[in-house]
Amino acid sequence: MSHSDLPRLVVMVSGNGSNLQAILDACACGELPARVVAVVSNKADAYGLERARQAGVPAIVLEKFKDQDRRTYDAQLAETVTAYRPDWVVLAGWMRILTSAFLDQFPNRVLNLHPALPGTFPGTHAIERAYEAWQKGEIEKTGVMVHLVPDEGVDVGPVLGTRKIIFRPDESLEKFEDRIHKIEHDLLVETLKSVLTTKDTTSYPKGKVHEGKP
Ligand code: GAR
């Protein structure tokens, strides 16, 4: 397959972009037969943009104005992303809830990474919240997942891949976070590899939530 025939990924980030880096690296070494055609961020200072530039990938900032309505912003975002003709849109640390004004433009083509198991710790600070729950003796394991984003639900949707992670006695939050991030880098690349060969994701029932529990 020539470089220009490879599946096209638009990666959306709001921060550090270590997961974006995992994708860029996997594409560069041929492990992931795809190419990142653009990186879009809602934050001008997201380090992920710098990672994109260093990889020679267009780095686009689209910030929401304070008084701008969410749907108007999302429609603009969809237009920006559409211009890069993505086969897949990957939310890798994208920390805004997307409305149907965006999602309807890419049905069954938007993937999200979340550092928790299906049905647990949706939203921000999932890793810290899971760690706290473990310290209180409420849980023994957590995990990471990649799922399709069918609607405005927060970190829910048809699950494409998960990894369970067991807490280790005496592990600091910092060490635990590092371990989670390494595992999510791996899971994201692996899941992308498998979806790239799936031409038809409509077989994933729209909106159905996998009921997995940690
Ligand atoms: C990752 O841990 C990702 O799972 C999480 O943001 C982090 C981004 O890290 N996403 C969510 O919490 C989505 N609700 P990165 O910028 O280094 O890739």
PDB file of C-alpha atoms and ligand atoms in Angstrom:
ATOM      1  CA  MET A   1       0.000   0.000   0.000  1.00  0.00           C
ATOM      2  CA  SER A   2       1.493   3.368  -0.946  1.00  0.00           C
ATOM      3  CA  HIS A   3       1.734   6.065   1.722  1.00  0.00           C
ATOM      4  CA  SER A   4      -1.110   8.068   0.203  1.00  0.00           C
ATOM      5  CA  ASP A   5      -3.439   5.039   0.259  1.00  0.00           C
ATOM      6  CA  LEU A   6      -3.054   4.490   3.989  1.00  0.00           C
ATOM      7  CA  PRO A   7      -6.140   5.041   6.186  1.00  0.00           C
ATOM      8  CA  ARG A   8      -6.312   8.646   7.314  1.00  0.00           C
ATOM      9  CA  LEU A   9      -6.491   9.533  11.014  1.00  0.00           C
ATOM     10  CA  VAL A  10      -7.376  12.870  12.541  1.00  0.00           C
ATOM     11  CA  VAL A  11      -6.314  12.893  16.186  1.00  0.00           C
ATOM     12  CA  MET A  12      -7.951  15.322  18.610  1.00  0.00           C
ATOM     13  CA  VAL A  13      -6.128  16.329  21.791  1.00  0.00           C
ATOM     14  CA  SER A  14      -6.481  18.827  24.629  1.00  0.00           C
ATOM     15  CA  GLY A  15      -3.180  18.357  26.444  1.00  0.00           C
ATOM     16  CA  ASN A  16       0.076  16.475  26.627  1.00  0.00           C
ATOM     17  CA  GLY A  17      -0.566  14.158  23.700  1.00  0.00           C
ATOM     18  CA  SER A  18       1.423  11.142  24.863  1.00  0.00           C
ATOM     19  CA  ASN A  19      -1.198   8.907  23.250  1.00  0.00           C
ATOM     20  CA  LEU A  20      -0.942  10.908  20.048  1.00  0.00           C
ATOM     21  CA  GLN A  21       2.814  10.269  20.231  1.00  0.00           C
ATOM     22  CA  ALA A  22       2.202   6.527  20.536  1.00  0.00           C
ATOM     23  CA  ILE A  23       0.105   6.682  17.355  1.00  0.00           C
ATOM     24  CA  LEU A  24       2.667   8.805  15.493  1.00  0.00           C
ATOM     25  CA  ASP A  25       5.476   6.443  16.495  1.00  0.00           C
ATOM     26  CA  ALA A  26       3.488   3.346  15.520  1.00  0.00           C
ATOM     27  CA  CYS A  27       2.693   4.900  12.122  1.00  0.00           C
ATOM     28  CA  ALA A  28       6.322   5.941  11.593  1.00  0.00           C
ATOM     29  CA  CYS A  29       7.716   2.471  12.221  1.00  0.00           C
ATOM     30  CA  GLY A  30       5.022   0.771  10.162  1.00  0.00           C
ATOM     31  CA  GLU A  31       3.445  -1.026  13.118  1.00  0.00           C
ATOM     32  CA  LEU A  32       0.214   0.849  12.451  1.00  0.00           C
ATOM     33  CA  PRO A  33      -0.633   0.991   8.745  1.00  0.00           C
ATOM     34  CA  ALA A  34      -2.193   4.437   8.836  1.00  0.00           C
ATOM     35  CA  ARG A  35      -1.182   8.074   8.725  1.00  0.00           C
ATOM     36  CA  VAL A  36      -2.070  10.991  10.936  1.00  0.00           C
ATOM     37  CA  VAL A  37      -3.253  13.675   8.518  1.00  0.00           C
ATOM     38  CA  ALA A  38      -4.024  16.323  11.137  1.00  0.00           C
ATOM     39  CA  VAL A  39      -4.004  16.986  14.864  1.00  0.00           C
ATOM     40  CA  VAL A  40      -6.718  19.262  16.187  1.00  0.00           C
ATOM     41  CA  SER A  41      -6.794  20.839  19.622  1.00  0.00           C
ATOM     42  CA  ASN A  42      -9.262  23.009  21.500  1.00  0.00           C
ATOM     43  CA  LYS A  43      -6.329  24.398  23.532  1.00  0.00           C
ATOM     44  CA  ALA A  44      -3.661  26.561  21.948  1.00  0.00           C
ATOM     45  CA  ASP A  45      -1.082  25.487  24.547  1.00  0.00           C
ATOM     46  CA  ALA A  46      -1.643  21.739  24.230  1.00  0.00           C
ATOM     47  CA  TYR A  47       1.742  20.030  23.987  1.00  0.00           C
ATOM     48  CA  GLY A  48       0.191  17.571  21.554  1.00  0.00           C
ATOM     49  CA  LEU A  49       0.317  20.336  18.923  1.00  0.00           C
ATOM     50  CA  GLU A  50       4.087  20.522  19.303  1.00  0.00           C
ATOM     51  CA  ARG A  51       4.317  16.751  18.900  1.00  0.00           C
ATOM     52  CA  ALA A  52       2.335  17.050  15.661  1.00  0.00           C
ATOM     53  CA  ARG A  53       4.596  19.787  14.322  1.00  0.00           C
ATOM     54  CA  GLN A  54       7.679  17.758  15.146  1.00  0.00           C
ATOM     55  CA  ALA A  55       6.218  14.878  13.159  1.00  0.00           C
ATOM     56  CA  GLY A  56       5.431  17.182  10.219  1.00  0.00           C
ATOM     57  CA  VAL A  57       1.684  16.850  10.716  1.00  0.00           C
ATOM     58  CA  PRO A  58      -0.660  19.887  10.431  1.00  0.00           C
ATOM     59  CA  ALA A  59      -1.456  21.137  13.953  1.00  0.00           C
ATOM     60  CA  ILE A  60      -4.733  23.000  14.119  1.00  0.00           C
ATOM     61  CA  VAL A  61      -6.119  24.993  17.030  1.00  0.00           C
ATOM     62  CA  LEU A  62      -9.825  25.657  17.253  1.00  0.00           C
ATOM     63  CA  GLU A  63     -10.765  27.197  20.563  1.00  0.00           C
ATOM     64  CA  LYS A  64     -14.372  27.732  21.592  1.00  0.00           C
ATOM     65  CA  PHE A  65     -15.264  31.379  22.214  1.00  0.00           C
ATOM     66  CA  LYS A  66     -16.687  32.032  25.661  1.00  0.00           C
ATOM     67  CA  ASP A  67     -20.180  32.890  24.436  1.00  0.00           C
ATOM     68  CA  GLN A  68     -20.197  30.548  21.475  1.00  0.00           C
ATOM     69  CA  ASP A  69     -22.918  27.960  21.518  1.00  0.00           C
ATOM     70  CA  ARG A  70     -21.651  24.355  21.728  1.00  0.00           C
ATOM     71  CA  ARG A  71     -23.379  23.224  18.559  1.00  0.00           C
ATOM     72  CA  THR A  72     -22.003  26.127  16.543  1.00  0.00           C
ATOM     73  CA  TYR A  73     -18.508  25.340  17.781  1.00  0.00           C
ATOM     74  CA  ASP A  74     -18.958  21.636  17.052  1.00  0.00           C
ATOM     75  CA  ALA A  75     -20.236  22.343  13.530  1.00  0.00           C
ATOM     76  CA  GLN A  76     -17.094  24.413  12.889  1.00  0.00           C
ATOM     77  CA  LEU A  77     -14.967  21.679  14.366  1.00  0.00           C
ATOM     78  CA  ALA A  78     -16.637  19.117  12.089  1.00  0.00           C
ATOM     79  CA  GLU A  79     -15.955  21.306   9.075  1.00  0.00           C
ATOM     80  CA  THR A  80     -12.290  21.649  10.063  1.00  0.00           C
ATOM     81  CA  VAL A  81     -11.899  17.898  10.544  1.00  0.00           C
ATOM     82  CA  THR A  82     -13.854  17.005   7.373  1.00  0.00           C
ATOM     83  CA  ALA A  83     -11.370  19.019   5.311  1.00  0.00           C
ATOM     84  CA  TYR A  84      -8.775  16.330   6.140  1.00  0.00           C
ATOM     85  CA  ARG A  85     -11.052  13.502   4.918  1.00  0.00           C
ATOM     86  CA  PRO A  86     -10.457  11.216   7.909  1.00  0.00           C
ATOM     87  CA  ASP A  87     -11.300   7.543   7.844  1.00  0.00           C
ATOM     88  CA  TRP A  88     -11.145   7.665  11.639  1.00  0.00           C
ATOM     89  CA  VAL A  89     -11.303  10.425  14.216  1.00  0.00           C
ATOM     90  CA  VAL A  90      -9.385   9.546  17.370  1.00  0.00           C
ATOM     91  CA  LEU A  91     -10.076  11.342  20.652  1.00  0.00           C
ATOM     92  CA  ALA A  92      -6.773  10.948  22.496  1.00  0.00           C
ATOM     93  CA  GLY A  93      -7.135  13.094  25.597  1.00  0.00           C
ATOM     94  CA  TRP A  94      -9.808  15.314  23.996  1.00  0.00           C
ATOM     95  CA  MET A  95     -11.523  16.810  27.031  1.00  0.00           C
ATOM     96  CA  ARG A  96     -14.727  18.295  25.573  1.00  0.00           C
ATOM     97  CA  ILE A  97     -18.054  16.546  25.207  1.00  0.00           C
ATOM     98  CA  LEU A  98     -19.014  16.488  21.540  1.00  0.00           C
ATOM     99  CA  THR A  99     -22.585  17.123  20.415  1.00  0.00           C
ATOM    100  CA  SER A 100     -24.346  15.534  17.470  1.00  0.00           C
ATOM    101  CA  ALA A 101     -23.406  18.635  15.446  1.00  0.00           C
ATOM    102  CA  PHE A 102     -19.972  17.013  15.306  1.00  0.00           C
ATOM    103  CA  LEU A 103     -20.673  13.310  15.783  1.00  0.00           C
ATOM    104  CA  ASP A 104     -23.326  12.999  13.077  1.00  0.00           C
ATOM    105  CA  GLN A 105     -20.707  13.938  10.499  1.00  0.00           C
ATOM    106  CA  PHE A 106     -18.608  10.863  11.377  1.00  0.00           C
ATOM    107  CA  PRO A 107     -21.040   8.080  12.296  1.00  0.00           C
ATOM    108  CA  ASN A 108     -19.265   5.046  13.809  1.00  0.00           C
ATOM    109  CA  ARG A 109     -15.922   6.666  13.017  1.00  0.00           C
ATOM    110  CA  VAL A 110     -15.093   8.465  16.258  1.00  0.00           C
ATOM    111  CA  LEU A 111     -13.035   6.560  18.834  1.00  0.00           C
ATOM    112  CA  ASN A 112     -12.361   7.668  22.393  1.00  0.00           C
ATOM    113  CA  LEU A 113      -9.740   6.536  24.855  1.00  0.00           C
ATOM    114  CA  HIS A 114     -10.623   6.601  28.545  1.00  0.00           C
ATOM    115  CA  PRO A 115      -8.485   5.564  31.517  1.00  0.00           C
ATOM    116  CA  ALA A 116     -11.093   3.414  33.263  1.00  0.00           C
ATOM    117  CA  LEU A 117     -13.146   0.308  32.605  1.00  0.00           C
ATOM    118  CA  PRO A 118     -16.560   0.526  30.902  1.00  0.00           C
ATOM    119  CA  GLY A 119     -19.172   2.063  33.134  1.00  0.00           C
ATOM    120  CA  THR A 120     -16.692   3.384  35.713  1.00  0.00           C
ATOM    121  CA  PHE A 121     -15.219   6.805  36.476  1.00  0.00           C
ATOM    122  CA  PRO A 122     -16.491   8.736  33.446  1.00  0.00           C
ATOM    123  CA  GLY A 123     -15.229  12.276  32.921  1.00  0.00           C
ATOM    124  CA  THR A 124     -12.069  13.962  34.132  1.00  0.00           C
ATOM    125  CA  HIS A 125      -9.500  12.735  36.693  1.00  0.00           C
ATOM    126  CA  ALA A 126     -10.541   9.109  36.249  1.00  0.00           C
ATOM    127  CA  ILE A 127      -7.110   7.805  37.244  1.00  0.00           C
ATOM    128  CA  GLU A 128      -7.004   9.777  40.502  1.00  0.00           C
ATOM    129  CA  ARG A 129     -10.582   8.815  41.351  1.00  0.00           C
ATOM    130  CA  ALA A 130      -9.879   5.122  40.758  1.00  0.00           C
ATOM    131  CA  TYR A 131      -6.708   5.336  42.865  1.00  0.00           C
ATOM    132  CA  GLU A 132      -8.664   6.951  45.697  1.00  0.00           C
ATOM    133  CA  ALA A 133     -11.346   4.267  45.497  1.00  0.00           C
ATOM    134  CA  TRP A 134      -8.629   1.605  45.714  1.00  0.00           C
ATOM    135  CA  GLN A 135      -7.113   3.295  48.774  1.00  0.00           C
ATOM    136  CA  LYS A 136     -10.510   3.246  50.440  1.00  0.00           C
ATOM    137  CA  GLY A 137     -10.726  -0.486  49.719  1.00  0.00           C
ATOM    138  CA  GLU A 138     -13.633  -0.063  47.287  1.00  0.00           C
ATOM    139  CA  ILE A 139     -11.962  -1.604  44.225  1.00  0.00           C
ATOM    140  CA  GLU A 140      -8.994  -3.855  43.469  1.00  0.00           C
ATOM    141  CA  LYS A 141      -8.633  -3.149  39.806  1.00  0.00           C
ATOM    142  CA  THR A 142      -9.363  -0.569  37.199  1.00  0.00           C
ATOM    143  CA  GLY A 143      -8.326  -0.347  33.558  1.00  0.00           C
ATOM    144  CA  VAL A 144      -8.416   1.506  30.286  1.00  0.00           C
ATOM    145  CA  MET A 145     -10.737   1.294  27.309  1.00  0.00           C
ATOM    146  CA  VAL A 146     -11.274   2.415  23.745  1.00  0.00           C
ATOM    147  CA  HIS A 147     -14.843   2.830  22.589  1.00  0.00           C
ATOM    148  CA  LEU A 148     -16.867   4.300  19.772  1.00  0.00           C
ATOM    149  CA  VAL A 149     -18.570   7.610  20.488  1.00  0.00           C
ATOM    150  CA  PRO A 150     -22.169   7.400  19.290  1.00  0.00           C
ATOM    151  CA  ASP A 151     -23.624  10.339  21.193  1.00  0.00           C
ATOM    152  CA  GLU A 152     -23.121  12.897  23.939  1.00  0.00           C
ATOM    153  CA  GLY A 153     -22.741  10.290  26.688  1.00  0.00           C
ATOM    154  CA  VAL A 154     -19.536  10.833  28.638  1.00  0.00           C
ATOM    155  CA  ASP A 155     -16.974   8.078  28.075  1.00  0.00           C
ATOM    156  CA  VAL A 156     -19.603   5.523  27.040  1.00  0.00           C
ATOM    157  CA  GLY A 157     -20.266   3.731  23.785  1.00  0.00           C
ATOM    158  CA  PRO A 158     -19.668   0.398  22.080  1.00  0.00           C
ATOM    159  CA  VAL A 159     -16.435  -0.955  23.531  1.00  0.00           C
ATOM    160  CA  LEU A 160     -13.651  -1.834  21.096  1.00  0.00           C
ATOM    161  CA  GLY A 161     -10.924  -2.795  23.542  1.00  0.00           C
ATOM    162  CA  THR A 162     -10.148  -2.881  27.262  1.00  0.00           C
ATOM    163  CA  ARG A 163      -7.245  -3.755  29.551  1.00  0.00           C
ATOM    164  CA  LYS A 164      -7.700  -4.522  33.223  1.00  0.00           C
ATOM    165  CA  ILE A 165      -5.102  -3.186  35.618  1.00  0.00           C
ATOM    166  CA  ILE A 166      -4.671  -4.555  39.136  1.00  0.00           C
ATOM    167  CA  PHE A 167      -3.458  -2.161  41.813  1.00  0.00           C
ATOM    168  CA  ARG A 168      -0.096  -3.024  43.353  1.00  0.00           C
ATOM    169  CA  PRO A 169       0.483  -2.726  47.085  1.00  0.00           C
ATOM    170  CA  ASP A 170       2.378   0.460  47.993  1.00  0.00           C
ATOM    171  CA  GLU A 171       2.285   1.846  44.457  1.00  0.00           C
ATOM    172  CA  SER A 172       2.286   5.648  44.462  1.00  0.00           C
ATOM    173  CA  LEU A 173      -0.268   7.561  42.415  1.00  0.00           C
ATOM    174  CA  GLU A 174       2.563   8.814  40.214  1.00  0.00           C
ATOM    175  CA  LYS A 175       3.867   5.316  39.466  1.00  0.00           C
ATOM    176  CA  PHE A 176       0.348   4.063  38.927  1.00  0.00           C
ATOM    177  CA  GLU A 177      -0.365   6.880  36.459  1.00  0.00           C
ATOM    178  CA  ASP A 178       2.772   6.031  34.510  1.00  0.00           C
ATOM    179  CA  ARG A 179       1.738   2.399  34.364  1.00  0.00           C
ATOM    180  CA  ILE A 180      -1.769   3.335  33.151  1.00  0.00           C
ATOM    181  CA  HIS A 181      -0.392   5.616  30.444  1.00  0.00           C
ATOM    182  CA  LYS A 182       1.965   2.940  29.097  1.00  0.00           C
ATOM    183  CA  ILE A 183      -0.908   0.476  28.940  1.00  0.00           C
ATOM    184  CA  GLU A 184      -3.205   2.927  27.203  1.00  0.00           C
ATOM    185  CA  HIS A 185      -0.556   3.727  24.588  1.00  0.00           C
ATOM    186  CA  ASP A 186      -0.430   0.040  23.835  1.00  0.00           C
ATOM    187  CA  LEU A 187      -4.182  -0.520  23.846  1.00  0.00           C
ATOM    188  CA  LEU A 188      -4.862   2.472  21.610  1.00  0.00           C
ATOM    189  CA  VAL A 189      -2.417   1.340  18.924  1.00  0.00           C
ATOM    190  CA  GLU A 190      -3.600  -2.247  19.139  1.00  0.00           C
ATOM    191  CA  THR A 191      -7.278  -1.257  18.901  1.00  0.00           C
ATOM    192  CA  LEU A 192      -6.597   1.051  15.979  1.00  0.00           C
ATOM    193  CA  LYS A 193      -4.796  -1.773  14.204  1.00  0.00           C
ATOM    194  CA  SER A 194      -7.830  -3.964  14.576  1.00  0.00           C
ATOM    195  CA  VAL A 195     -10.436  -1.351  13.575  1.00  0.00           C
ATOM    196  CA  LEU A 196      -8.460  -0.367  10.495  1.00  0.00           C
ATOM    197  CA  THR A 197      -9.233  -3.753   9.073  1.00  0.00           C
ATOM    198  CA  THR A 198     -12.934  -3.383   9.953  1.00  0.00           C
ATOM    199  CA  LYS A 199     -14.557  -1.636   7.042  1.00  0.00           C
ATOM    200  CA  ASP A 200     -18.023  -1.637   8.533  1.00  0.00           C
ATOM    201  CA  THR A 201     -18.481  -0.479  12.100  1.00  0.00           C
ATOM    202  CA  THR A 202     -22.243  -0.139  11.704  1.00  0.00           C
ATOM    203  CA  SER A 203     -22.421  -3.657  13.148  1.00  0.00           C
ATOM    204  CA  TYR A 204     -21.649  -2.041  16.495  1.00  0.00           C
ATOM    205  CA  PRO A 205     -25.137  -1.144  17.686  1.00  0.00           C
ATOM    206  CA  LYS A 206     -25.374   2.636  17.880  1.00  0.00           C
ATOM    207  CA  GLY A 207     -25.470   3.751  21.465  1.00  0.00           C
ATOM    208  CA  LYS A 208     -25.279   0.303  23.009  1.00  0.00           C
ATOM    209  CA  VAL A 209     -23.150   0.360  26.123  1.00  0.00           C
ATOM    210  CA  HIS A 210     -21.006  -2.637  26.941  1.00  0.00           C
ATOM    211  CA  GLU A 211     -21.939  -3.666  30.472  1.00  0.00           C
ATOM    212  CA  GLY A 212     -18.456  -4.747  31.548  1.00  0.00           C
ATOM    213  CA  LYS A 213     -17.660  -4.154  35.195  1.00  0.00           C
ATOM    214  CA  PRO A 214     -14.201  -4.056  36.724  1.00  0.00           C
TER     215      PRO A 214
HETATM  216  C1  GAR B   1      -5.323   9.894  28.845  1.00  0.00           C
HETATM  217  O1  GAR B   1      -5.112   9.271  30.094  1.00  0.00           O
HETATM  218  C2  GAR B   1      -6.712   9.614  28.327  1.00  0.00           C
HETATM  219  O2  GAR B   1      -7.139   8.314  28.604  1.00  0.00           O
HETATM  220  C3  GAR B   1      -7.512  10.640  29.086  1.00  0.00           C
HETATM  221  O3  GAR B   1      -6.721  11.798  28.990  1.00  0.00           O
HETATM  222  C4  GAR B   1      -5.334  11.423  29.028  1.00  0.00           C
HETATM  223  C5  GAR B   1      -4.598  12.125  27.916  1.00  0.00           C
HETATM  224  O4  GAR B   1      -3.210  11.888  28.022  1.00  0.00           O
HETATM  225  N1  GAR B   1      -8.823  10.834  28.530  1.00  0.00           N
HETATM  226  C6  GAR B   1      -9.900  11.037  29.282  1.00  0.00           C
HETATM  227  O5  GAR B   1      -9.876  11.155  30.490  1.00  0.00           O
HETATM  228  C7  GAR B   1     -11.219  11.134  28.518  1.00  0.00           C
HETATM  229  N2  GAR B   1     -12.299  11.234  29.420  1.00  0.00           N
HETATM  230  P1  GAR B   1      -2.259  12.319  26.812  1.00  0.00           P
HETATM  231  O6  GAR B   1      -2.617  13.770  26.473  1.00  0.00           O
HETATM  232  O7  GAR B   1      -0.874  12.219  27.375  1.00  0.00           O
HETATM  233  O8  GAR B   1      -2.492  11.392  25.668  1.00  0.00           O
END
